[in-house]
Structure formats: C-alpha cells, structure tokens
Short mmCIF file of C-alpha atoms and ligand atoms in Angstrom, two decimals:
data_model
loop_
_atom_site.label_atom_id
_atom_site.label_comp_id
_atom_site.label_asym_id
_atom_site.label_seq_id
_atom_site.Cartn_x
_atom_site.Cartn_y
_atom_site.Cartn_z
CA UNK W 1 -0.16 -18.30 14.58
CA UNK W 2 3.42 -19.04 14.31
CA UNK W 3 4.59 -16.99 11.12
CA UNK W 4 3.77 -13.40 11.27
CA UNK W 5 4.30 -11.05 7.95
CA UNK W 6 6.04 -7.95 9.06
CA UNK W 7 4.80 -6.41 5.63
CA UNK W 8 1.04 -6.51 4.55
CA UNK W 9 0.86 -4.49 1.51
CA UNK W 10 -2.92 -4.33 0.40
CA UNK W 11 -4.76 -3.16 -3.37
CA UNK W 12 -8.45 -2.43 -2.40
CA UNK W 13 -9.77 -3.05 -5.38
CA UNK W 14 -13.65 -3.55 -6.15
CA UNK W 15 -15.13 -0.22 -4.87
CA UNK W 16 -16.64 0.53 -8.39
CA UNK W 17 -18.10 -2.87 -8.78
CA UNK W 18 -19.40 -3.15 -5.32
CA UNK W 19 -21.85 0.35 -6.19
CA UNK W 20 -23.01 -0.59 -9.14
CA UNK W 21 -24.12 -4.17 -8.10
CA UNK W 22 -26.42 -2.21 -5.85
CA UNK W 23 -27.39 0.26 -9.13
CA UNK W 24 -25.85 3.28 -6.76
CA UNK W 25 -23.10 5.87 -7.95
CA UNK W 26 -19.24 4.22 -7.59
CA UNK W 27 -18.79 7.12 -5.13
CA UNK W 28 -20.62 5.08 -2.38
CA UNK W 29 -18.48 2.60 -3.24
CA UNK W 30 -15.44 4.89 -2.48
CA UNK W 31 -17.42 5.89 0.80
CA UNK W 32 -17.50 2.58 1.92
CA UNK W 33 -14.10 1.60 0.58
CA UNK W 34 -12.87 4.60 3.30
CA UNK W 35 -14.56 3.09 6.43
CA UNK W 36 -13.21 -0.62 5.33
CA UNK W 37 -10.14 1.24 5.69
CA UNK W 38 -10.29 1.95 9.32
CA UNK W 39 -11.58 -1.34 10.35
CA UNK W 40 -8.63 -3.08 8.76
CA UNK W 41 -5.95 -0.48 10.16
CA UNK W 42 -7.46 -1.21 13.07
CA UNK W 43 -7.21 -5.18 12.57
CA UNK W 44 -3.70 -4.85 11.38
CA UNK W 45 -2.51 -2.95 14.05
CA UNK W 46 -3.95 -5.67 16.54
CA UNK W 47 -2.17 -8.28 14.36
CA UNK W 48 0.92 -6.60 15.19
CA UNK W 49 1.71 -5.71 11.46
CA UNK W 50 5.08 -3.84 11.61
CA UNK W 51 4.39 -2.15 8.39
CA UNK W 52 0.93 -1.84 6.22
CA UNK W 53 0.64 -0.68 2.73
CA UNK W 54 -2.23 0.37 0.99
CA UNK W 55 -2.61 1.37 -3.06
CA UNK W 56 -4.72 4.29 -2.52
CA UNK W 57 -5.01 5.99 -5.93
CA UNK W 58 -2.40 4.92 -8.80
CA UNK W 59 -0.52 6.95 -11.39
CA UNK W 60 -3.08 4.85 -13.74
CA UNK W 61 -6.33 6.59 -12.28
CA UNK W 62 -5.52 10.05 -13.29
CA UNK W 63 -7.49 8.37 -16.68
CA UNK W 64 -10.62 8.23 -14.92
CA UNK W 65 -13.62 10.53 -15.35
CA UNK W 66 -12.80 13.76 -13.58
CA UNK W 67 -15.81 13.80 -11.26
CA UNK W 68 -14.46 10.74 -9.87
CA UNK W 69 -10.58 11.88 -9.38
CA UNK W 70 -12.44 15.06 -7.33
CA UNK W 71 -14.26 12.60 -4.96
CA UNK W 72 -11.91 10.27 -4.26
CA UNK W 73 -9.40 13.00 -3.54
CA UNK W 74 -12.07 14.86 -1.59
CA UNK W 75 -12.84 11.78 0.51
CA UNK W 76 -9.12 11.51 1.17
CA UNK W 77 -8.41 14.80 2.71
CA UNK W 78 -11.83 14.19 4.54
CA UNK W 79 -10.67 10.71 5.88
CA UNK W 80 -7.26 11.93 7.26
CA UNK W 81 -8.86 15.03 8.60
CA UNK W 82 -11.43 12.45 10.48
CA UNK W 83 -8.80 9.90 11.43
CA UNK W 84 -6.35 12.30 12.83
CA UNK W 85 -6.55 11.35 16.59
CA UNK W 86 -7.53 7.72 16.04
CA UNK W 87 -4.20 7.13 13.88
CA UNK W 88 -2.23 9.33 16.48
CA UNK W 89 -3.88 7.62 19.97
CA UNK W 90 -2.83 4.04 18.21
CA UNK W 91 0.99 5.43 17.84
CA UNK W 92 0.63 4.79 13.93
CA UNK W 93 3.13 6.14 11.84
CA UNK W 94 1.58 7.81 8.26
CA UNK W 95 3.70 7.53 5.19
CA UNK W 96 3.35 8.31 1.62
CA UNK W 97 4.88 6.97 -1.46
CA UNK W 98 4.39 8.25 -4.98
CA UNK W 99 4.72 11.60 -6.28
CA UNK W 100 3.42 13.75 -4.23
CA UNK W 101 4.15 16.59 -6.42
CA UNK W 102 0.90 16.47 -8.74
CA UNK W 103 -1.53 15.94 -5.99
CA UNK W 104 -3.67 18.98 -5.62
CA UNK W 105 -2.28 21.12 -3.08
CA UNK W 106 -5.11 20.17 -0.86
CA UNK W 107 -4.19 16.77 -0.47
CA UNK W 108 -0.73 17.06 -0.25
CA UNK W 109 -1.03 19.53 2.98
CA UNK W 110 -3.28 17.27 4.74
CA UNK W 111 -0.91 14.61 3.82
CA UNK W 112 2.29 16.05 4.90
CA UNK W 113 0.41 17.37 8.10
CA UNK W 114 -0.52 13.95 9.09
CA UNK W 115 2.87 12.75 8.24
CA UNK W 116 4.91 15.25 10.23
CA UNK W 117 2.62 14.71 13.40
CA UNK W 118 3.17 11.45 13.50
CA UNK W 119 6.59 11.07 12.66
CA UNK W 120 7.86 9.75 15.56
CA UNK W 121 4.68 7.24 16.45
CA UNK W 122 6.93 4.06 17.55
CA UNK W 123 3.97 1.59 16.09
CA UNK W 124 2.69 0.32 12.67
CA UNK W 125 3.82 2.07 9.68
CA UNK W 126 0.97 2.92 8.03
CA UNK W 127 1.69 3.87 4.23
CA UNK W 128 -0.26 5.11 1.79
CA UNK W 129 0.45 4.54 -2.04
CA UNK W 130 -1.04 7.98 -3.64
CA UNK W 131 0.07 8.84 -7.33
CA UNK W 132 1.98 5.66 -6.99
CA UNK W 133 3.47 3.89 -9.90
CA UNK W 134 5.57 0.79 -9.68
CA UNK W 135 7.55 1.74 -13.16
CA UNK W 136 7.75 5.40 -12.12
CA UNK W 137 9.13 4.61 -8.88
CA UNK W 138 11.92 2.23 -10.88
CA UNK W 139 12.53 5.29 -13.15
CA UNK W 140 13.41 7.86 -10.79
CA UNK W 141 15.44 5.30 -9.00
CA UNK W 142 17.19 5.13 -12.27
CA UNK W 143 17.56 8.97 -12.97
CA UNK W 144 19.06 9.27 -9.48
CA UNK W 145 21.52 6.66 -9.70
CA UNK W 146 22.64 7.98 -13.34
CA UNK W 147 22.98 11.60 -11.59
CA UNK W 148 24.97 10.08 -9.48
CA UNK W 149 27.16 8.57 -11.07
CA UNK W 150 27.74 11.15 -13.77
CA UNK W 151 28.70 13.28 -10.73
CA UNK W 152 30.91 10.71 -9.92
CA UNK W 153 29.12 10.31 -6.91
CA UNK W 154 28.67 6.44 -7.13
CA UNK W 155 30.99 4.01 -9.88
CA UNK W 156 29.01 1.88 -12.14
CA UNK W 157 30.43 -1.35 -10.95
CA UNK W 158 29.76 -0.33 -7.54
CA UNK W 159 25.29 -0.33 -8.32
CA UNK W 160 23.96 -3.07 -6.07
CA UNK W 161 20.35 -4.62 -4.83
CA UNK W 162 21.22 -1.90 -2.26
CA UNK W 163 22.12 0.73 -4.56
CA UNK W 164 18.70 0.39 -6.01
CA UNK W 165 16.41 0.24 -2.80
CA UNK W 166 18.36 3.17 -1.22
CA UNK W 167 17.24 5.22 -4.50
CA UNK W 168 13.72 3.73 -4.25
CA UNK W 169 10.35 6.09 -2.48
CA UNK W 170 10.46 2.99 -0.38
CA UNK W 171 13.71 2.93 0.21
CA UNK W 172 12.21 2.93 4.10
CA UNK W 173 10.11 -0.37 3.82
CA UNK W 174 10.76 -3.60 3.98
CA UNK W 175 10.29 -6.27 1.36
CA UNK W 176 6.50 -6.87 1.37
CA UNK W 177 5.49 -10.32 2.91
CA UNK W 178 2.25 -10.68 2.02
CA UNK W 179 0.60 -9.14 -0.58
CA UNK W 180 -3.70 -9.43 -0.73
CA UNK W 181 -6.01 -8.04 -3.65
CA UNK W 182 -9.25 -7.61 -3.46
CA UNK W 183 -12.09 -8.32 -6.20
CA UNK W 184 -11.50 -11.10 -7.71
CA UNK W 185 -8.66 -9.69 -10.17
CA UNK W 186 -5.10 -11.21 -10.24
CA UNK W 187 -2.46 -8.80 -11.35
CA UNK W 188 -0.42 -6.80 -10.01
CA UNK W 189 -1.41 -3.19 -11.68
CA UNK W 190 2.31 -1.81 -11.21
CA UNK W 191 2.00 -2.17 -7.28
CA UNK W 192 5.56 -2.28 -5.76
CA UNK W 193 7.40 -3.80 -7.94
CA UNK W 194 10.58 -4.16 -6.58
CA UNK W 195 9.08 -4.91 -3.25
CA UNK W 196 6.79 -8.05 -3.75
CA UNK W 197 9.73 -9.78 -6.03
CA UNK W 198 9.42 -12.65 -2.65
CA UNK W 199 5.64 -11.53 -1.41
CA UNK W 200 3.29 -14.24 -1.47
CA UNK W 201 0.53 -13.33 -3.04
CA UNK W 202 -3.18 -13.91 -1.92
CA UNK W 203 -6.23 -12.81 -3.86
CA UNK W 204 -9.97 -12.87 -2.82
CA UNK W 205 -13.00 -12.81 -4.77
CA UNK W 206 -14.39 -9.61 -1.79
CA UNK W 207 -14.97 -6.25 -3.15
CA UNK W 208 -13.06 -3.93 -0.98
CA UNK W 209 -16.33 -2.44 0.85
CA UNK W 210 -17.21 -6.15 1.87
CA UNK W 211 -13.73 -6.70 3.04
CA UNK W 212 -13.78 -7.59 6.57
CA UNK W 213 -11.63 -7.70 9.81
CA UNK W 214 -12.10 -11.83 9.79
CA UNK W 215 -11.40 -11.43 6.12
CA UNK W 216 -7.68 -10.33 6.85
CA UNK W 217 -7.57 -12.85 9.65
CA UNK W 218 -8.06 -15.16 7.68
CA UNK W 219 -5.35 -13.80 5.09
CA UNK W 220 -3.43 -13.67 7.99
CA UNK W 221 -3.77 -17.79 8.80
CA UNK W 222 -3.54 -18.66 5.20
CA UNK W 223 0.07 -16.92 4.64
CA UNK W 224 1.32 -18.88 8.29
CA UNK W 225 0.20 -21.84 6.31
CA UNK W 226 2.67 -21.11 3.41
CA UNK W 227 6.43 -22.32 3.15
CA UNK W 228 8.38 -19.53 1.95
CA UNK W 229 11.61 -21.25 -0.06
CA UNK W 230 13.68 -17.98 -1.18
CA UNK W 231 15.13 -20.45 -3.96
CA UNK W 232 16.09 -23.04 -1.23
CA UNK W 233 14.81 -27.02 -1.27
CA UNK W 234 12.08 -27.63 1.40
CA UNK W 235 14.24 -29.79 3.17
CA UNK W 236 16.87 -27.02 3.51
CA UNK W 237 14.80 -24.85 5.40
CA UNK W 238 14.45 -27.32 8.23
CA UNK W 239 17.86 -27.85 9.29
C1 LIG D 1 -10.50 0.61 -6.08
O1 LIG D 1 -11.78 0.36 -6.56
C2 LIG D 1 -10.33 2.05 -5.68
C3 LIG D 1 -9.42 2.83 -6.56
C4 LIG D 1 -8.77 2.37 -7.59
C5 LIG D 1 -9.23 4.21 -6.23
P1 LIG D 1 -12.16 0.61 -8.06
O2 LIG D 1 -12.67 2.00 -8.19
O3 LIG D 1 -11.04 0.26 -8.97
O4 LIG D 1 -13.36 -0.42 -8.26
P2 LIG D 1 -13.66 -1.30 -9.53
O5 LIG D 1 -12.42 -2.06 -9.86
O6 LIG D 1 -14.05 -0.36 -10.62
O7 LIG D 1 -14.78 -2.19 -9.10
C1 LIG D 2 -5.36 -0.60 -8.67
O1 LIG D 2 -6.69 -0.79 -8.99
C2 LIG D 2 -5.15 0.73 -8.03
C3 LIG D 2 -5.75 0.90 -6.69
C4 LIG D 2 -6.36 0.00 -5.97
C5 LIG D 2 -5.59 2.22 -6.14
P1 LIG D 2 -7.27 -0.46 -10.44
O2 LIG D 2 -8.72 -0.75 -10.38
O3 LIG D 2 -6.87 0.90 -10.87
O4 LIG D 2 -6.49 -1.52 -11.35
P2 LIG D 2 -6.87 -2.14 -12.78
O5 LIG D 2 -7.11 -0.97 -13.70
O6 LIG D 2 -8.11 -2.96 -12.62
O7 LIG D 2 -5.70 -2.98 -13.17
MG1 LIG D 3 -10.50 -1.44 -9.89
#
C-alpha cells in the first residue's frame, strides 16, 4: 500500500441498532461496541497509524436516557481499567479531547490515570473523543483567543490558521486523513471540525459491533486508492 494516512479518526456508530436487530438491550450493543474497540486498536497499530481517533461519547449524548449515559460511562472506566497493560505493552499513547470537566469524577480519574502512564509511549496516539463537541471545541478556541487579545496578549491582525489550532483541544493532532463512519449514516455529527476540513471521508453500511479488522483494511486500501488534490489540478500533483 503506497499511501498511508497518518490520521484515522473513527465515529463508531451503530451500537444501538446492532442490539435491537437481535431484540436485546442497546447495552450489548455498547458491550460489543467496547471489544470492536480493541481489535481495531490493535489493527491500527499494526497499520502503523501515527495517530487514531475515536468519538467515544459526544456533547450530544448527554440527551440520552440516563440508564444509558450510566452504562456507557460504566463500561468506559471498565474498558480502560481492562486495557491498561495491553495499551501500555503496545507503547500506545492515551489522549483525551473534550471537556473533561463534566465527566463524573469516576471517569475522569481513570482517564487521566491512563493518560499520565502513558505519556511518554513513543507509538500510536490513541485519542479518545469523550464530551466532545466540534462547535464547543471552536468556541473555547474563540474565548481564548478573545482573552488574549483583550490582554493584549495576541493583536487581531496577527489571528492565523495557526492561531486557531494552537487554541484548539487538538491543538496536538494532526489534520485527520481519513475519516470512516460506521452504520450506514453520512454526517458528520460535530466530529472535528476543524480537523477533517481535507479528510477524505469513507462511510460503511457495518454497525460498529460488526466492524472488523479486514473491515479497516479495507478502509485502509480504499483511501491509497484516492487522489488527494488540496485545491491543485490532477496533473499538478505529478510533476
Ligand atoms: C454509537 O452507537 C455509540 C455512541 C454514540 C455512544 P449508537 O448508540 O449511536 O447506536 P445507534 O446509532 O443508536 O444504532
Ligand atoms: C455520534 O453518533 C457520536 C458517537 C459515535 C460517540 P450519534 O449516534 O450520537 O450521532 P447522531 O445522533 O446519529 O447524529
Ligand atoms: Mg448513533
């Protein structure tokens, strides 16, 4: 494979869907959606992804039925808790961005645990999108930069593309490369939006839980198929 995207940013959407097609409780959905995780770390990290990004829980899914906030925030303590060692032994580095702030307490010190042990893990950069608004993200870049220059910190004229990013939760990522949904829906549900503004974009009918390691592969061979034209003619890119 000759064109490798350094950023795979994921949505693992579906979980709901993929429970109730078998009449069971969306939980087991979540419960599967959690091992699918692993497997694909695992993939990606084989792949040689520099960075991987997954939507975890969204600023948008505090609207769900309480029951169901508890156990998906239950399964993720009890996920990181499990994967510990395996993340660690690989050399993966665990990230976070959202707000962190709201998370129950809980969460956030399993989080920040995992986060600080790993800190200096030289391999994939495993983050994880929790509380994680695309908009919210843009507004707090905003607030910053205001701050700032109200302090007199930065000068108006002086706000760049760089200004922006360095204000940004992640301000430490890359642009994202490829970006894959799962499920069969095509949007964007205020994922990364500054980030993907180049990502190519590849969606697939597979509920999360069915999502497979070939099933990334295979992501994987259709982006190295793609010409990527940053606003350039075809026939620039070859000379
Ligand atoms: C994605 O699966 C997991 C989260 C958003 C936490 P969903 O729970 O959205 O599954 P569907 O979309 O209802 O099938
Ligand atoms: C996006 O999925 C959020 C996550 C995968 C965590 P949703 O299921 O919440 O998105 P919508 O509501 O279908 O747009
Ligand atoms: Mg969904």
């Amino acid at each position: 494979m000759n064109k490798k995207p350094k950023h795979v940013a994921i949505i693992m959407d579906g979980n709901g869907r993929w429970a109730k097609k078998q009449g069971k409780n969306r939980f087991i959905g979540h419960q599967k959606g959690a091992k699918v995780v692993k497997d694909i770390v695992e993939e990606a990290t084989k792949n040689e992804i520099n960075f991987l990004t997954l939507f975890a829980f969204s600023t948008d899914n505090w609207s769900r039925p309480k029951d169901e906030i508890n156990l998906l925030m239950k399964l993720l303590v009890g996920s990181l808790k499990k994967e510990f060692n395996r993340i660690f032994d690989n050399n993966i580095r665990l990230c976070s961005v959202g707000n962190l702030n709201t998370l129950p307490d809980i969460v956030k010190e399993e989080l920040l645990f995992v986060i600080e042990k790993t800190k200096t893990n030289t391999g994939m950069v495993l983050t994880l999108a929790l509380n994680y608004g695309g908009k919210e993200e843009i507004i707090d870049a905003i607030k910053a930069i205001s701050n700032k220059v109200k302090n007199s910190i930065i000068s108006p004229e002086k706000v760049d593309e760089s200004t922006i990013i360095e204000h940004l939760y992640t301000r430490n990522l890359p642009p994202v490369d490829l970006l894959i949904r799962t499920s069969g829906e095509e949007r964007i549900s205020n994922f990364l939006l500054w980030h993907i503004a180049y990502a190519e974009l590849y969606f697939t009918k597979t509920l999360w839980p069915d999502f497979k390691k070939k099933d990334l592969r295979e992501a994987l061979l259709n982006y190295s198929k793609r010409e990527r034209r940053f606003g350039k003619t075809s026939e620039q890119l070859i000379t």
